[in-house]
């Protein structure tokens, strides 16, 4: 479950306030809104890289508002699919596993599984600098699910993919949700992505509309 209670966030001259929403456990929710509405800012607050001024962030019945990002148990795909350019694709996907002390054998097996899930297994040995935008997105998604998080925060996860790939990758995200009963909050500007969600929200004029 993801529960946001009367959240207020200030980012320079920009702010959103009194934001409340609940994504049910195991649900896939889509959050839409105009560019600049604050969708990315809200995701950053939930995953812990953006400070909040007031309100609460509750994940699976645990108040994480003041917790460090690494303690929140969240898988995150940022809008720009941030990857480490000095590491290979395989090494990037293995990062969250290395941080959790997985053995090399476990990391290698899980990394291969995650890349294959998103049709990116052939990219394993490539440098990040050799990837297209769509390939970076697939790798970021593979890294996001590597440690089997129960909450996924996806910021424009299908950007840069052609229509056929969007459908296929969207199905893989749904497969992960169904298998793990993960809760997903998926930010998009594309109204067609709403078909992936069991819940739908719109961030408009600083407020959430369902």
Tab-separated table of C-alpha atoms in Angstrom, residues 30-135:
chain	number	residue	atom	x	y	z
A	30	UNK	CA	-1.449	5.541	-12.871
A	31	UNK	CA	-0.832	9.205	-12.026
A	32	UNK	CA	-1.299	11.671	-14.888
A	33	UNK	CA	-1.111	15.435	-15.146
A	34	UNK	CA	0.247	18.284	-17.204
A	35	UNK	CA	3.985	18.851	-17.497
A	36	UNK	CA	5.156	20.729	-14.412
A	37	UNK	CA	2.201	19.630	-12.297
A	38	UNK	CA	4.502	17.995	-9.736
A	39	UNK	CA	4.193	14.296	-10.596
A	40	UNK	CA	7.936	13.654	-10.505
A	41	UNK	CA	8.299	15.736	-7.347
A	42	UNK	CA	5.700	13.562	-5.636
A	43	UNK	CA	7.479	10.328	-6.637
A	44	UNK	CA	10.791	11.720	-5.410
A	45	UNK	CA	9.201	12.476	-2.049
A	46	UNK	CA	7.788	8.967	-1.747
A	47	UNK	CA	11.119	7.308	-2.492
A	48	UNK	CA	12.918	9.676	-0.107
A	49	UNK	CA	15.116	11.855	-2.314
A	50	UNK	CA	12.886	14.925	-1.937
A	51	UNK	CA	12.245	16.466	1.480
A	52	UNK	CA	8.656	17.194	2.490
A	53	UNK	CA	7.482	20.215	4.440
A	54	UNK	CA	4.568	18.483	6.144
A	55	UNK	CA	2.275	15.484	5.891
A	56	UNK	CA	2.946	11.751	5.958
A	57	UNK	CA	4.162	9.029	3.604
A	58	UNK	CA	3.022	5.564	4.664
A	59	UNK	CA	4.264	2.461	2.836
A	60	UNK	CA	2.721	-0.892	3.767
A	61	UNK	CA	1.403	0.553	7.032
A	62	UNK	CA	4.799	2.009	8.006
A	63	UNK	CA	5.400	5.750	8.310
A	64	UNK	CA	8.557	6.379	6.278
A	65	UNK	CA	8.270	10.165	6.010
A	66	UNK	CA	11.630	10.772	7.695
A	67	UNK	CA	13.369	7.525	6.741
A	68	UNK	CA	16.386	7.348	4.419
A	69	UNK	CA	15.668	6.170	0.845
A	70	UNK	CA	17.562	2.885	1.259
A	71	UNK	CA	15.359	1.902	4.202
A	72	UNK	CA	12.047	2.329	2.392
A	73	UNK	CA	12.165	-0.894	0.361
A	74	UNK	CA	11.147	0.879	-2.832
A	75	UNK	CA	12.100	0.180	-6.443
A	76	UNK	CA	12.372	3.418	-8.441
A	77	UNK	CA	12.752	4.217	-12.129
A	78	UNK	CA	13.525	7.952	-12.422
A	79	UNK	CA	12.306	9.901	-15.420
A	80	UNK	CA	15.795	10.078	-16.930
A	81	UNK	CA	16.548	6.392	-16.134
A	82	UNK	CA	19.725	7.324	-14.213
A	83	UNK	CA	22.371	4.635	-14.707
A	84	UNK	CA	26.063	4.591	-13.779
A	85	UNK	CA	28.000	5.236	-17.024
A	86	UNK	CA	31.257	3.719	-15.731
A	87	UNK	CA	29.568	0.332	-15.151
A	88	UNK	CA	28.294	-2.232	-17.625
A	89	UNK	CA	24.593	-3.006	-18.003
A	90	UNK	CA	25.049	-6.184	-15.933
A	91	UNK	CA	26.835	-4.263	-13.178
A	92	UNK	CA	24.143	-1.574	-13.093
A	93	UNK	CA	21.354	-4.104	-12.619
A	94	UNK	CA	23.365	-5.888	-9.916
A	95	UNK	CA	23.906	-2.701	-7.872
A	96	UNK	CA	20.913	-3.078	-5.501
A	97	UNK	CA	21.837	-6.723	-4.948
A	98	UNK	CA	25.454	-5.899	-4.161
A	99	UNK	CA	24.266	-3.326	-1.622
A	100	UNK	CA	22.256	-6.092	0.083
A	101	UNK	CA	25.188	-8.487	0.284
A	102	UNK	CA	24.056	-11.058	-2.287
A	103	UNK	CA	26.697	-13.582	-3.399
A	104	UNK	CA	28.179	-13.240	-6.882
A	105	UNK	CA	26.354	-16.375	-8.032
A	106	UNK	CA	23.023	-15.065	-6.745
A	107	UNK	CA	23.639	-11.643	-8.301
A	108	UNK	CA	24.558	-13.081	-11.687
A	109	UNK	CA	21.490	-15.328	-11.805
A	110	UNK	CA	19.062	-12.654	-10.679
A	111	UNK	CA	20.569	-10.036	-13.005
A	112	UNK	CA	20.166	-12.344	-15.997
A	113	UNK	CA	16.553	-13.038	-14.997
A	114	UNK	CA	15.711	-9.336	-14.731
A	115	UNK	CA	17.323	-8.401	-18.036
A	116	UNK	CA	15.542	-11.286	-19.767
A	117	UNK	CA	12.238	-10.146	-18.267
A	118	UNK	CA	12.513	-6.911	-20.248
A	119	UNK	CA	14.112	-8.380	-23.360
A	120	UNK	CA	17.501	-6.851	-22.592
A	121	UNK	CA	19.656	-9.901	-21.904
A	122	UNK	CA	21.751	-9.265	-25.036
A	123	UNK	CA	22.817	-5.901	-23.577
A	124	UNK	CA	24.463	-7.327	-20.447
A	125	UNK	CA	28.081	-6.628	-21.425
A	126	UNK	CA	27.500	-3.254	-23.044
A	127	UNK	CA	28.512	0.113	-21.672
A	128	UNK	CA	25.664	2.393	-20.661
A	129	UNK	CA	26.972	4.950	-23.154
A	130	UNK	CA	26.233	2.501	-25.994
A	131	UNK	CA	22.522	2.269	-25.223
A	132	UNK	CA	19.592	4.016	-26.884
A	133	UNK	CA	16.972	5.771	-24.786
A	134	UNK	CA	14.623	2.808	-25.002
A	135	UNK	CA	17.372	0.374	-24.025
